[in-house]
Amino acid sequence: MNILLVNRMMGTGWGGGENYDHHLAQALEANGHKVTILTACPPGRKIPSQIGGIEATGVTIPYLRRFMYQLAGKVRRLPGLIAQLDIRIFEYASAAMVDRLVRERSIDVVQM
């Protein structure tokens, strides 16, 4: 089975969700499945061809969450709006990439 794992942060930072998706990808490949990770990278950073031994590709988009963290506790509601904008930009930028990968690689399952 060909599986596409979509994780916005794997090309930017590493936390619990990224660790989980990486272990999931490893387990799936160990069971004979082909996994590709779709992630995002900030401008100026090279999109990885692999993440932890798993094939990867990505989209280049700004990382707005740093502003969310800088404004947290200082300005009401703005940090939340920035976080929502950050994820919406990724969703928009990655939609065409998901469609292309599904067609080109005969993806059976997309996990977002």
mmCIF file of N, CA, C and O in Angstrom:
data_model
loop_
_atom_site.group_PDB
_atom_site.id
_atom_site.type_symbol
_atom_site.label_atom_id
_atom_site.label_comp_id
_atom_site.label_asym_id
_atom_site.label_seq_id
_atom_site.Cartn_x
_atom_site.Cartn_y
_atom_site.Cartn_z
ATOM 1 N N MET A 1 0.848 -1.174 0.000
ATOM 2 C CA MET A 1 0.000 0.000 0.000
ATOM 3 C C MET A 1 0.890 1.232 0.000
ATOM 4 O O MET A 1 1.905 1.280 0.696
ATOM 5 N N ASN A 2 0.537 2.244 -0.769
ATOM 6 C CA ASN A 2 1.249 3.519 -0.815
ATOM 7 C C ASN A 2 0.527 4.521 0.083
ATOM 8 O O ASN A 2 -0.663 4.768 -0.106
ATOM 9 N N ILE A 3 1.274 5.065 1.031
ATOM 10 C CA ILE A 3 0.683 5.927 2.058
ATOM 11 C C ILE A 3 1.382 7.280 2.062
ATOM 12 O O ILE A 3 2.612 7.358 2.009
ATOM 13 N N LEU A 4 0.590 8.335 2.148
ATOM 14 C CA LEU A 4 1.112 9.697 2.268
ATOM 15 C C LEU A 4 0.767 10.220 3.653
ATOM 16 O O LEU A 4 -0.405 10.308 4.021
ATOM 17 N N LEU A 5 1.798 10.542 4.443
ATOM 18 C CA LEU A 5 1.608 11.162 5.755
ATOM 19 C C LEU A 5 1.864 12.657 5.605
ATOM 20 O O LEU A 5 2.924 13.059 5.126
ATOM 21 N N VAL A 6 0.905 13.465 5.993
ATOM 22 C CA VAL A 6 1.033 14.921 5.889
ATOM 23 C C VAL A 6 1.252 15.474 7.295
ATOM 24 O O VAL A 6 0.419 15.297 8.176
ATOM 25 N N ASN A 7 2.411 16.113 7.497
ATOM 26 C CA ASN A 7 2.740 16.697 8.789
ATOM 27 C C ASN A 7 3.450 18.019 8.536
ATOM 28 O O ASN A 7 4.601 18.033 8.118
ATOM 29 N N ARG A 8 2.782 19.113 8.780
ATOM 30 C CA ARG A 8 3.271 20.451 8.485
ATOM 31 C C ARG A 8 4.611 20.760 9.153
ATOM 32 O O ARG A 8 5.467 21.412 8.584
ATOM 33 N N MET A 9 4.835 20.264 10.345
ATOM 34 C CA MET A 9 5.994 20.680 11.127
ATOM 35 C C MET A 9 7.258 19.842 10.938
ATOM 36 O O MET A 9 8.323 20.250 11.372
ATOM 37 N N MET A 10 7.187 18.683 10.309
ATOM 38 C CA MET A 10 8.371 17.815 10.230
ATOM 39 C C MET A 10 9.545 18.465 9.508
ATOM 40 O O MET A 10 10.686 18.091 9.732
ATOM 41 N N GLY A 11 9.301 19.445 8.657
ATOM 42 C CA GLY A 11 10.381 20.155 7.986
ATOM 43 C C GLY A 11 10.835 21.399 8.719
ATOM 44 O O GLY A 11 11.761 22.076 8.299
ATOM 45 N N THR A 12 10.171 21.712 9.836
ATOM 46 C CA THR A 12 10.466 22.939 10.577
ATOM 47 C C THR A 12 10.990 22.654 11.979
ATOM 48 O O THR A 12 11.992 23.211 12.405
ATOM 49 N N GLY A 13 10.290 21.816 12.714
ATOM 50 C CA GLY A 13 10.656 21.493 14.086
ATOM 51 C C GLY A 13 10.215 20.086 14.415
ATOM 52 O O GLY A 13 9.587 19.415 13.600
ATOM 53 N N TRP A 14 10.533 19.639 15.600
ATOM 54 C CA TRP A 14 10.246 18.257 15.971
ATOM 55 C C TRP A 14 9.627 18.235 17.361
ATOM 56 O O TRP A 14 10.198 18.754 18.301
ATOM 57 N N GLY A 15 8.456 17.644 17.446
ATOM 58 C CA GLY A 15 7.761 17.506 18.720
ATOM 59 C C GLY A 15 7.050 16.171 18.774
ATOM 60 O O GLY A 15 7.364 15.247 18.027
ATOM 61 N N GLY A 16 6.050 16.086 19.620
ATOM 62 C CA GLY A 16 5.342 14.828 19.838
ATOM 63 C C GLY A 16 4.646 14.285 18.607
ATOM 64 O O GLY A 16 4.741 13.101 18.293
ATOM 65 N N GLY A 17 3.924 15.156 17.877
ATOM 66 C CA GLY A 17 3.218 14.711 16.679
ATOM 67 C C GLY A 17 4.171 14.254 15.590
ATOM 68 O O GLY A 17 3.905 13.275 14.888
ATOM 69 N N GLU A 18 5.285 14.933 15.464
ATOM 70 C CA GLU A 18 6.273 14.577 14.460
ATOM 71 C C GLU A 18 6.943 13.254 14.824
ATOM 72 O O GLU A 18 7.172 12.403 13.957
ATOM 73 N N ASN A 19 7.239 13.079 16.092
ATOM 74 C CA ASN A 19 7.818 11.825 16.564
ATOM 75 C C ASN A 19 6.847 10.666 16.318
ATOM 76 O O ASN A 19 7.236 9.596 15.836
ATOM 77 N N TYR A 20 5.578 10.879 16.623
ATOM 78 C CA TYR A 20 4.552 9.854 16.400
ATOM 79 C C TYR A 20 4.480 9.480 14.922
ATOM 80 O O TYR A 20 4.491 8.291 14.565
ATOM 81 N N ASP A 21 4.389 10.489 14.044
ATOM 82 C CA ASP A 21 4.281 10.208 12.615
ATOM 83 C C ASP A 21 5.526 9.498 12.090
ATOM 84 O O ASP A 21 5.434 8.617 11.229
ATOM 85 N N HIS A 22 6.693 9.853 12.594
ATOM 86 C CA HIS A 22 7.926 9.192 12.158
ATOM 87 C C HIS A 22 7.911 7.714 12.552
ATOM 88 O O HIS A 22 8.237 6.841 11.738
ATOM 89 N N HIS A 23 7.527 7.430 13.785
ATOM 90 C CA HIS A 23 7.461 6.030 14.229
ATOM 91 C C HIS A 23 6.383 5.262 13.462
ATOM 92 O O HIS A 23 6.567 4.086 13.129
ATOM 93 N N LEU A 24 5.266 5.903 13.184
ATOM 94 C CA LEU A 24 4.216 5.276 12.391
ATOM 95 C C LEU A 24 4.736 4.940 10.995
ATOM 96 O O LEU A 24 4.528 3.831 10.490
ATOM 97 N N ALA A 25 5.435 5.884 10.364
ATOM 98 C CA ALA A 25 5.989 5.648 9.033
ATOM 99 C C ALA A 25 6.981 4.484 9.046
ATOM 100 O O ALA A 25 6.965 3.625 8.150
ATOM 101 N N GLN A 26 7.834 4.433 10.059
ATOM 102 C CA GLN A 26 8.794 3.341 10.170
ATOM 103 C C GLN A 26 8.080 1.999 10.318
ATOM 104 O O GLN A 26 8.460 1.009 9.679
ATOM 105 N N ALA A 27 7.059 1.942 11.164
ATOM 106 C CA ALA A 27 6.319 0.695 11.370
ATOM 107 C C ALA A 27 5.594 0.264 10.097
ATOM 108 O O ALA A 27 5.580 -0.923 9.754
ATOM 109 N N LEU A 28 5.018 1.219 9.389
ATOM 110 C CA LEU A 28 4.330 0.895 8.138
ATOM 111 C C LEU A 28 5.309 0.347 7.103
ATOM 112 O O LEU A 28 5.019 -0.646 6.428
ATOM 113 N N GLU A 29 6.475 0.983 6.984
ATOM 114 C CA GLU A 29 7.469 0.491 6.029
ATOM 115 C C GLU A 29 8.006 -0.879 6.433
ATOM 116 O O GLU A 29 8.241 -1.726 5.580
ATOM 117 N N ALA A 30 8.163 -1.107 7.742
ATOM 118 C CA ALA A 30 8.619 -2.414 8.217
ATOM 119 C C ALA A 30 7.612 -3.515 7.877
ATOM 120 O O ALA A 30 7.985 -4.682 7.787
ATOM 121 N N ASN A 31 6.363 -3.128 7.661
ATOM 122 C CA ASN A 31 5.317 -4.087 7.305
ATOM 123 C C ASN A 31 5.053 -4.111 5.799
ATOM 124 O O ASN A 31 4.011 -4.585 5.348
ATOM 125 N N GLY A 32 5.981 -3.552 5.015
ATOM 126 C CA GLY A 32 5.909 -3.669 3.573
ATOM 127 C C GLY A 32 5.201 -2.554 2.823
ATOM 128 O O GLY A 32 5.019 -2.652 1.609
ATOM 129 N N HIS A 33 4.805 -1.505 3.502
ATOM 130 C CA HIS A 33 4.129 -0.389 2.840
ATOM 131 C C HIS A 33 5.148 0.655 2.406
ATOM 132 O O HIS A 33 6.229 0.763 2.974
ATOM 133 N N LYS A 34 4.795 1.445 1.400
ATOM 134 C CA LYS A 34 5.632 2.545 0.930
ATOM 135 C C LYS A 34 5.061 3.842 1.486
ATOM 136 O O LYS A 34 3.898 4.169 1.249
ATOM 137 N N VAL A 35 5.868 4.574 2.237
ATOM 138 C CA VAL A 35 5.410 5.801 2.897
ATOM 139 C C VAL A 35 6.168 7.003 2.341
ATOM 140 O O VAL A 35 7.381 6.952 2.147
ATOM 141 N N THR A 36 5.433 8.071 2.107
ATOM 142 C CA THR A 36 6.011 9.369 1.758
ATOM 143 C C THR A 36 5.484 10.386 2.762
ATOM 144 O O THR A 36 4.300 10.363 3.105
ATOM 145 N N ILE A 37 6.365 11.258 3.236
ATOM 146 C CA ILE A 37 5.975 12.331 4.158
ATOM 147 C C ILE A 37 5.901 13.637 3.365
ATOM 148 O O ILE A 37 6.830 13.981 2.640
ATOM 149 N N LEU A 38 4.800 14.348 3.514
ATOM 150 C CA LEU A 38 4.653 15.692 2.941
ATOM 151 C C LEU A 38 4.716 16.684 4.091
ATOM 152 O O LEU A 38 3.958 16.580 5.059
ATOM 153 N N THR A 39 5.641 17.625 4.000
ATOM 154 C CA THR A 39 5.848 18.583 5.074
ATOM 155 C C THR A 39 6.008 19.993 4.506
ATOM 156 O O THR A 39 5.875 20.203 3.315
ATOM 157 N N ALA A 40 6.290 20.933 5.367
ATOM 158 C CA ALA A 40 6.528 22.318 4.961
ATOM 159 C C ALA A 40 7.893 22.754 5.455
ATOM 160 O O ALA A 40 8.373 22.277 6.485
ATOM 161 N N CYS A 41 8.492 23.662 4.715
ATOM 162 C CA CYS A 41 9.775 24.243 5.113
ATOM 163 C C CYS A 41 9.706 25.749 4.955
ATOM 164 O O CYS A 41 9.086 26.246 4.019
ATOM 165 N N PRO A 42 10.339 26.471 5.872
ATOM 166 C CA PRO A 42 10.378 27.930 5.740
ATOM 167 C C PRO A 42 11.232 28.335 4.540
ATOM 168 O O PRO A 42 12.117 27.587 4.126
ATOM 169 N N PRO A 43 10.994 29.511 3.986
ATOM 170 C CA PRO A 43 11.820 29.996 2.876
ATOM 171 C C PRO A 43 13.299 29.977 3.265
ATOM 172 O O PRO A 43 13.662 30.279 4.398
ATOM 173 N N GLY A 44 14.136 29.584 2.329
ATOM 174 C CA GLY A 44 15.574 29.538 2.575
ATOM 175 C C GLY A 44 16.056 28.199 3.095
ATOM 176 O O GLY A 44 17.256 27.939 3.109
ATOM 177 N N ARG A 45 15.150 27.340 3.515
ATOM 178 C CA ARG A 45 15.528 26.017 3.986
ATOM 179 C C ARG A 45 15.197 25.005 2.895
ATOM 180 O O ARG A 45 14.149 25.069 2.283
ATOM 181 N N LYS A 46 16.118 24.088 2.656
ATOM 182 C CA LYS A 46 15.933 23.080 1.611
ATOM 183 C C LYS A 46 14.860 22.071 2.033
ATOM 184 O O LYS A 46 14.861 21.585 3.159
ATOM 185 N N ILE A 47 13.958 21.769 1.110
ATOM 186 C CA ILE A 47 12.935 20.756 1.366
ATOM 187 C C ILE A 47 13.636 19.401 1.410
ATOM 188 O O ILE A 47 14.373 19.049 0.484
ATOM 189 N N PRO A 48 13.432 18.639 2.482
ATOM 190 C CA PRO A 48 14.148 17.366 2.602
ATOM 191 C C PRO A 48 13.630 16.310 1.621
ATOM 192 O O PRO A 48 12.453 16.272 1.293
ATOM 193 N N SER A 49 14.559 15.467 1.152
ATOM 194 C CA SER A 49 14.156 14.335 0.315
ATOM 195 C C SER A 49 13.905 13.106 1.178
ATOM 196 O O SER A 49 13.286 12.149 0.734
ATOM 197 N N GLN A 50 14.393 13.164 2.409
ATOM 198 C CA GLN A 50 14.140 12.113 3.396
ATOM 199 C C GLN A 50 14.045 12.736 4.783
ATOM 200 O O GLN A 50 14.705 13.733 5.059
ATOM 201 N N ILE A 51 13.233 12.113 5.619
ATOM 202 C CA ILE A 51 13.162 12.493 7.030
ATOM 203 C C ILE A 51 13.299 11.204 7.819
ATOM 204 O O ILE A 51 12.442 10.331 7.761
ATOM 205 N N GLY A 52 14.414 11.077 8.507
ATOM 206 C CA GLY A 52 14.646 9.882 9.308
ATOM 207 C C GLY A 52 14.581 8.599 8.503
ATOM 208 O O GLY A 52 14.083 7.583 8.980
ATOM 209 N N GLY A 53 15.079 8.634 7.271
ATOM 210 C CA GLY A 53 15.084 7.451 6.438
ATOM 211 C C GLY A 53 13.802 7.202 5.653
ATOM 212 O O GLY A 53 13.715 6.257 4.890
ATOM 213 N N ILE A 54 12.811 8.062 5.813
ATOM 214 C CA ILE A 54 11.535 7.933 5.108
ATOM 215 C C ILE A 54 11.521 8.977 3.982
ATOM 216 O O ILE A 54 11.885 10.132 4.194
ATOM 217 N N GLU A 55 11.084 8.570 2.793
ATOM 218 C CA GLU A 55 11.008 9.498 1.670
ATOM 219 C C GLU A 55 10.134 10.694 2.041
ATOM 220 O O GLU A 55 9.097 10.545 2.682
ATOM 221 N N ALA A 56 10.574 11.878 1.618
ATOM 222 C CA ALA A 56 9.836 13.096 1.958
ATOM 223 C C ALA A 56 9.824 14.069 0.791
ATOM 224 O O ALA A 56 10.665 14.011 -0.097
ATOM 225 N N THR A 57 8.861 14.946 0.821
ATOM 226 C CA THR A 57 8.764 16.061 -0.107
ATOM 227 C C THR A 57 8.048 17.180 0.637
ATOM 228 O O THR A 57 7.589 16.978 1.757
ATOM 229 N N GLY A 58 7.958 18.337 0.046
ATOM 230 C CA GLY A 58 7.321 19.411 0.801
ATOM 231 C C GLY A 58 6.985 20.627 -0.025
ATOM 232 O O GLY A 58 7.182 20.671 -1.227
ATOM 233 N N VAL A 59 6.478 21.602 0.682
ATOM 234 C CA VAL A 59 6.141 22.899 0.122
ATOM 235 C C VAL A 59 6.859 23.960 0.955
ATOM 236 O O VAL A 59 7.090 23.776 2.144
ATOM 237 N N THR A 60 7.230 25.049 0.303
ATOM 238 C CA THR A 60 7.888 26.153 1.000
ATOM 239 C C THR A 60 6.833 27.193 1.365
ATOM 240 O O THR A 60 6.125 27.693 0.496
ATOM 241 N N ILE A 61 6.713 27.462 2.651
ATOM 242 C CA ILE A 61 5.765 28.465 3.145
ATOM 243 C C ILE A 61 6.381 29.173 4.347
ATOM 244 O O ILE A 61 7.254 28.628 5.008
ATOM 245 N N PRO A 62 5.934 30.386 4.658
ATOM 246 C CA PRO A 62 6.471 31.085 5.840
ATOM 247 C C PRO A 62 6.050 30.371 7.124
ATOM 248 O O PRO A 62 5.007 29.725 7.179
ATOM 249 N N TYR A 63 6.900 30.474 8.133
ATOM 250 C CA TYR A 63 6.596 29.914 9.454
ATOM 251 C C TYR A 63 6.106 31.059 10.339
ATOM 252 O O TYR A 63 6.884 31.838 10.877
ATOM 253 N N LEU A 64 4.788 31.196 10.445
ATOM 254 C CA LEU A 64 4.198 32.314 11.184
ATOM 255 C C LEU A 64 4.064 32.063 12.678
ATOM 256 O O LEU A 64 3.862 32.997 13.450
ATOM 257 N N ARG A 65 4.162 30.796 13.079
ATOM 258 C CA ARG A 65 3.932 30.494 14.494
ATOM 259 C C ARG A 65 4.937 31.161 15.420
ATOM 260 O O ARG A 65 4.642 31.373 16.585
ATOM 261 N N ARG A 66 6.102 31.517 14.923
ATOM 262 C CA ARG A 66 7.068 32.201 15.795
ATOM 263 C C ARG A 66 6.479 33.515 16.316
ATOM 264 O O ARG A 66 6.723 33.919 17.436
ATOM 265 N N PHE A 67 5.659 34.176 15.469
ATOM 266 C CA PHE A 67 5.005 35.409 15.906
ATOM 267 C C PHE A 67 3.928 35.109 16.945
ATOM 268 O O PHE A 67 3.719 35.880 17.873
ATOM 269 N N MET A 68 3.265 33.979 16.780
ATOM 270 C CA MET A 68 2.263 33.561 17.754
ATOM 271 C C MET A 68 2.914 33.412 19.135
ATOM 272 O O MET A 68 2.399 33.902 20.134
ATOM 273 N N TYR A 69 4.080 32.760 19.160
ATOM 274 C CA TYR A 69 4.766 32.556 20.429
ATOM 275 C C TYR A 69 5.269 33.882 21.012
ATOM 276 O O TYR A 69 5.225 34.090 22.223
ATOM 277 N N GLN A 70 5.719 34.784 20.170
ATOM 278 C CA GLN A 70 6.220 36.076 20.640
ATOM 279 C C GLN A 70 5.106 36.941 21.231
ATOM 280 O O GLN A 70 5.330 37.707 22.164
ATOM 281 N N LEU A 71 3.891 36.807 20.687
ATOM 282 C CA LEU A 71 2.770 37.642 21.128
ATOM 283 C C LEU A 71 1.906 37.000 22.219
ATOM 284 O O LEU A 71 1.042 37.667 22.779
ATOM 285 N N ALA A 72 2.147 35.730 22.481
ATOM 286 C CA ALA A 72 1.338 35.020 23.479
ATOM 287 C C ALA A 72 1.382 35.745 24.824
ATOM 288 O O ALA A 72 2.439 36.103 25.317
ATOM 289 N N GLY A 73 0.231 36.003 25.383
ATOM 290 C CA GLY A 73 0.124 36.682 26.662
ATOM 291 C C GLY A 73 0.247 38.193 26.585
ATOM 292 O O GLY A 73 0.083 38.881 27.583
ATOM 293 N N LYS A 74 0.548 38.723 25.409
ATOM 294 C CA LYS A 74 0.725 40.163 25.249
ATOM 295 C C LYS A 74 -0.451 40.810 24.521
ATOM 296 O O LYS A 74 -0.782 41.957 24.788
ATOM 297 N N VAL A 75 -1.013 40.075 23.553
ATOM 298 C CA VAL A 75 -2.103 40.596 22.740
ATOM 299 C C VAL A 75 -3.196 39.535 22.703
ATOM 300 O O VAL A 75 -2.929 38.396 22.346
ATOM 301 N N ARG A 76 -4.412 39.912 23.070
ATOM 302 C CA ARG A 76 -5.516 38.946 23.066
ATOM 303 C C ARG A 76 -5.904 38.561 21.647
ATOM 304 O O ARG A 76 -5.915 39.399 20.755
ATOM 305 N N ARG A 77 -6.212 37.340 21.469
ATOM 306 C CA ARG A 77 -6.767 36.758 20.239
ATOM 307 C C ARG A 77 -5.813 36.715 19.046
ATOM 308 O O ARG A 77 -5.953 35.865 18.191
ATOM 309 N N LEU A 78 -4.888 37.637 18.941
ATOM 310 C CA LEU A 78 -4.004 37.673 17.779
ATOM 311 C C LEU A 78 -3.154 36.399 17.652
ATOM 312 O O LEU A 78 -3.038 35.869 16.543
ATOM 313 N N PRO A 79 -2.564 35.869 18.725
ATOM 314 C CA PRO A 79 -1.792 34.636 18.574
ATOM 315 C C PRO A 79 -2.625 33.483 17.994
ATOM 316 O O PRO A 79 -2.148 32.743 17.136
ATOM 317 N N GLY A 80 -3.857 33.359 18.412
ATOM 318 C CA GLY A 80 -4.727 32.308 17.879
ATOM 319 C C GLY A 80 -5.035 32.505 16.413
ATOM 320 O O GLY A 80 -5.080 31.547 15.636
ATOM 321 N N LEU A 81 -5.250 33.758 16.023
ATOM 322 C CA LEU A 81 -5.506 34.054 14.611
ATOM 323 C C LEU A 81 -4.275 33.756 13.754
ATOM 324 O O LEU A 81 -4.397 33.250 12.639
ATOM 325 N N ILE A 82 -3.096 34.051 14.296
ATOM 326 C CA ILE A 82 -1.859 33.754 13.577
ATOM 327 C C ILE A 82 -1.705 32.248 13.401
ATOM 328 O O ILE A 82 -1.345 31.773 12.317
ATOM 329 N N ALA A 83 -1.995 31.480 14.438
ATOM 330 C CA ALA A 83 -1.905 30.020 14.345
ATOM 331 C C ALA A 83 -2.870 29.483 13.288
ATOM 332 O O ALA A 83 -2.514 28.597 12.506
ATOM 333 N N GLN A 84 -4.077 30.027 13.248
ATOM 334 C CA GLN A 84 -5.049 29.596 12.241
ATOM 335 C C GLN A 84 -4.585 29.958 10.833
ATOM 336 O O GLN A 84 -4.717 29.155 9.902
ATOM 337 N N LEU A 85 -4.030 31.136 10.665
ATOM 338 C CA LEU A 85 -3.525 31.552 9.366
ATOM 339 C C LEU A 85 -2.371 30.654 8.925
ATOM 340 O O LEU A 85 -2.301 30.240 7.764
ATOM 341 N N ASP A 86 -1.498 30.322 9.853
ATOM 342 C CA ASP A 86 -0.352 29.466 9.559
ATOM 343 C C ASP A 86 -0.805 28.117 8.998
ATOM 344 O O ASP A 86 -0.304 27.660 7.975
ATOM 345 N N ILE A 87 -1.760 27.490 9.634
ATOM 346 C CA ILE A 87 -2.231 26.181 9.170
ATOM 347 C C ILE A 87 -3.018 26.307 7.874
ATOM 348 O O ILE A 87 -2.935 25.452 7.000
ATOM 349 N N ARG A 88 -3.773 27.378 7.695
ATOM 350 C CA ARG A 88 -4.526 27.570 6.448
ATOM 351 C C ARG A 88 -3.587 27.757 5.256
ATOM 352 O O ARG A 88 -3.859 27.259 4.166
ATOM 353 N N ILE A 89 -2.501 28.481 5.463
ATOM 354 C CA ILE A 89 -1.522 28.655 4.383
ATOM 355 C C ILE A 89 -0.958 27.295 3.983
ATOM 356 O O ILE A 89 -0.835 26.981 2.797
ATOM 357 N N PHE A 90 -0.634 26.467 4.978
ATOM 358 C CA PHE A 90 -0.124 25.126 4.664
ATOM 359 C C PHE A 90 -1.179 24.293 3.941
ATOM 360 O O PHE A 90 -0.873 23.615 2.961
ATOM 361 N N GLU A 91 -2.401 24.335 4.416
ATOM 362 C CA GLU A 91 -3.460 23.554 3.763
ATOM 363 C C GLU A 91 -3.612 23.969 2.304
ATOM 364 O O GLU A 91 -3.726 23.121 1.414
ATOM 365 N N TYR A 92 -3.606 25.248 2.049
ATOM 366 C CA TYR A 92 -3.757 25.751 0.683
ATOM 367 C C TYR A 92 -2.566 25.341 -0.180
ATOM 368 O O TYR A 92 -2.731 24.849 -1.297
ATOM 369 N N ALA A 93 -1.357 25.540 0.348
ATOM 370 C CA ALA A 93 -0.142 25.243 -0.410
ATOM 371 C C ALA A 93 0.029 23.746 -0.659
ATOM 372 O O ALA A 93 0.553 23.347 -1.702
ATOM 373 N N SER A 94 -0.399 22.931 0.267
ATOM 374 C CA SER A 94 -0.180 21.487 0.135
ATOM 375 C C SER A 94 -1.291 20.771 -0.625
ATOM 376 O O SER A 94 -1.089 19.643 -1.082
ATOM 377 N N ALA A 95 -2.441 21.399 -0.816
ATOM 378 C CA ALA A 95 -3.564 20.717 -1.489
ATOM 379 C C ALA A 95 -3.191 20.247 -2.889
ATOM 380 O O ALA A 95 -3.445 19.099 -3.260
ATOM 381 N N ALA A 96 -2.572 21.112 -3.661
ATOM 382 C CA ALA A 96 -2.177 20.724 -5.025
ATOM 383 C C ALA A 96 -1.101 19.651 -4.987
ATOM 384 O O ALA A 96 -1.098 18.739 -5.825
ATOM 385 N N MET A 97 -0.206 19.737 -4.011
ATOM 386 C CA MET A 97 0.857 18.737 -3.886
ATOM 387 C C MET A 97 0.270 17.370 -3.530
ATOM 388 O O MET A 97 0.690 16.348 -4.076
ATOM 389 N N VAL A 98 -0.708 17.349 -2.628
ATOM 390 C CA VAL A 98 -1.367 16.085 -2.271
ATOM 391 C C VAL A 98 -2.013 15.480 -3.517
ATOM 392 O O VAL A 98 -1.837 14.293 -3.816
ATOM 393 N N ASP A 99 -2.732 16.292 -4.258
ATOM 394 C CA ASP A 99 -3.391 15.816 -5.477
ATOM 395 C C ASP A 99 -2.373 15.240 -6.453
ATOM 396 O O ASP A 99 -2.573 14.156 -7.017
ATOM 397 N N ARG A 100 -1.283 15.946 -6.652
ATOM 398 C CA ARG A 100 -0.242 15.476 -7.573
ATOM 399 C C ARG A 100 0.379 14.163 -7.113
ATOM 400 O O ARG A 100 0.546 13.225 -7.898
ATOM 401 N N LEU A 101 0.703 14.078 -5.822
ATOM 402 C CA LEU A 101 1.322 12.860 -5.289
ATOM 403 C C LEU A 101 0.376 11.666 -5.370
ATOM 404 O O LEU A 101 0.801 10.554 -5.662
ATOM 405 N N VAL A 102 -0.896 11.895 -5.107
ATOM 406 C CA VAL A 102 -1.881 10.810 -5.189
ATOM 407 C C VAL A 102 -1.893 10.242 -6.606
ATOM 408 O O VAL A 102 -1.915 9.020 -6.801
ATOM 409 N N ARG A 103 -1.870 11.110 -7.596
ATOM 410 C CA ARG A 103 -1.902 10.656 -8.992
ATOM 411 C C ARG A 103 -0.572 10.028 -9.412
ATOM 412 O O ARG A 103 -0.550 8.944 -9.973
ATOM 413 N N GLU A 104 0.540 10.695 -9.144
ATOM 414 C CA GLU A 104 1.852 10.234 -9.614
ATOM 415 C C GLU A 104 2.324 8.966 -8.923
ATOM 416 O O GLU A 104 2.993 8.143 -9.534
ATOM 417 N N ARG A 105 2.021 8.829 -7.657
ATOM 418 C CA ARG A 105 2.546 7.690 -6.885
ATOM 419 C C ARG A 105 1.478 6.671 -6.526
ATOM 420 O O ARG A 105 1.741 5.785 -5.713
ATOM 421 N N SER A 106 0.338 6.804 -7.121
ATOM 422 C CA SER A 106 -0.775 5.865 -6.852
ATOM 423 C C SER A 106 -0.982 5.685 -5.348
ATOM 424 O O SER A 106 -1.034 4.575 -4.829
ATOM 425 N N ILE A 107 -1.115 6.819 -4.648
ATOM 426 C CA ILE A 107 -1.309 6.802 -3.200
ATOM 427 C C ILE A 107 -2.669 6.185 -2.873
ATOM 428 O O ILE A 107 -3.681 6.557 -3.454
ATOM 429 N N ASP A 108 -2.664 5.249 -1.936
ATOM 430 C CA ASP A 108 -3.899 4.585 -1.506
ATOM 431 C C ASP A 108 -4.535 5.273 -0.309
ATOM 432 O O ASP A 108 -5.763 5.289 -0.176
ATOM 433 N N VAL A 109 -3.685 5.805 0.598
ATOM 434 C CA VAL A 109 -4.178 6.403 1.841
ATOM 435 C C VAL A 109 -3.436 7.711 2.085
ATOM 436 O O VAL A 109 -2.216 7.770 1.970
ATOM 437 N N VAL A 110 -4.185 8.759 2.435
ATOM 438 C CA VAL A 110 -3.598 10.037 2.848
ATOM 439 C C VAL A 110 -3.971 10.261 4.298
ATOM 440 O O VAL A 110 -5.155 10.283 4.645
ATOM 441 N N GLN A 111 -2.970 10.407 5.162
ATOM 442 C CA GLN A 111 -3.205 10.677 6.589
ATOM 443 C C GLN A 111 -2.779 12.102 6.852
ATOM 444 O O GLN A 111 -1.645 12.485 6.582
ATOM 445 N N MET A 112 -3.726 12.920 7.360
ATOM 446 C CA MET A 112 -3.419 14.324 7.628
ATOM 447 C C MET A 112 -3.563 14.622 9.103
ATOM 448 O O MET A 112 -4.378 14.098 9.762
#
